[in-house]
C-alpha angles and dihedrals in degrees: 000000000000116000115271119250114236094186115121118258110250117227135203139176118266105240109285095330096101088229118138112216137167119267088233111063119196111235113203102193086125096053109110095011122054090358113059120213092266094055091038088056093049089050093050096045091052091045090055091043089052089054102260110147097166119087127180131196137149133217089243096054103114095335094299095310091113091059095046092049093046090047091055094044095051098036097104091042099043097124090051099056139061109228121198127187135175141212139190106083118100121287097194132321101305109110090218093053093081139044131054104287115137089244095059097040093052095048097041100047093065089050088052092051089049094050090047089044090227136120094225147024117229088205131012111195125203095228098207141342121288109208090188095059124066110228089234088065093049094047087054089062095045093051090059096052091045092052091045088052094236092118122032101184140017127231133184132215136189091359126141116245096253092052086051090053090045092049092047091056093050096048091051090048089053091052098242100108130252122291110282099206143025124204111197132157111272134163139124096279094051115042101156094120090069091071102064114338100060092047089048098049088045091053093047098044095247117150119229127217110174124203133218093029091169091049099248089310099310088110091059090073091237093123115069122202108260095006132112113261114256119266109261096025126120091250092043090056087048093239108194100229097049092045094055093043130021097013095087130121092239092050095045086051093052090046092053090053091051088049088057091053091047090048090053087052094048092238130124110255089234094055089049094047089051088045092053090059099044093048090066107103089212090060118084097196141311138260119235124193113195121187090196142027088248094057089051090057092052090052091052088060089081091072089073095042123105120206112215135193087253092058090049091051093048093051093045087053091058100039116009122228112284094010139101133238088240110058115244091000116180119182106232090219088060104039126189110272102192100083113040115206115265115257 
């Protein structure tokens, strides 16, 4: 097992909430899926021992099993941790069991609370944009939940900067406070949020906790350009999300160049990639989602890592600020909206 970090966990204030949270947030997408309950318990205990007090899940993670397991693991420690969950992704085949409509939000949040076995969510994230529901309608449901005490703070994930600003205005008009945290994709191979989203969040006082800081595993160095993906890896299993995003010849080539720099520094590529995210002063912290206890120990190495100007220059030389390793990359799950298809 990798050596355990003894460096203290850095803490931060979560946006304007007043909550003090660990700069590493434990993402639990693997709980109840690729990580069984015993491994999930070991990961959670070690995370708390390392000073992590911020935990992230979602209703759609393994059909709700992530929330159920996390609820059991944190039950006796509920008042010492900050729990965030998310909704919007499909929960089954019913077209009304997804999205950000008031009807779905007001039905689903009580189910989330039941699965987590808690009386409130510290943060409820809007997991992704819902083009079918006006944000004013979404905020109408959020206002009810905040006034009931079931949701303490609002978060937003996978939203464009202009929608975050619009949501902020509607929340303030409703008297429930602006969102306190944004959870976007951000890693050294996809730096697009540096253009508008990060400056917008900084201006509005919204904290930022990116997900996938090691690019779904590409920034561990496990994938080599031109080679078959290792058996048991996400790409080896032809996971849909990695195949349509990071698993691309240009991305793998860029990761290989970053790996050369990390090796010259005597640092694991994954540690350096996580350090890249956390070194951005517009980023509050980062979400790490280990499948095993050993992977969590690897993530904790970042606590002893020091980012340097030389590292910044080396990463900029591979993927310039605000850009992506794949030229003009657009994630098909979040398509361009500015030119609708001709009919």
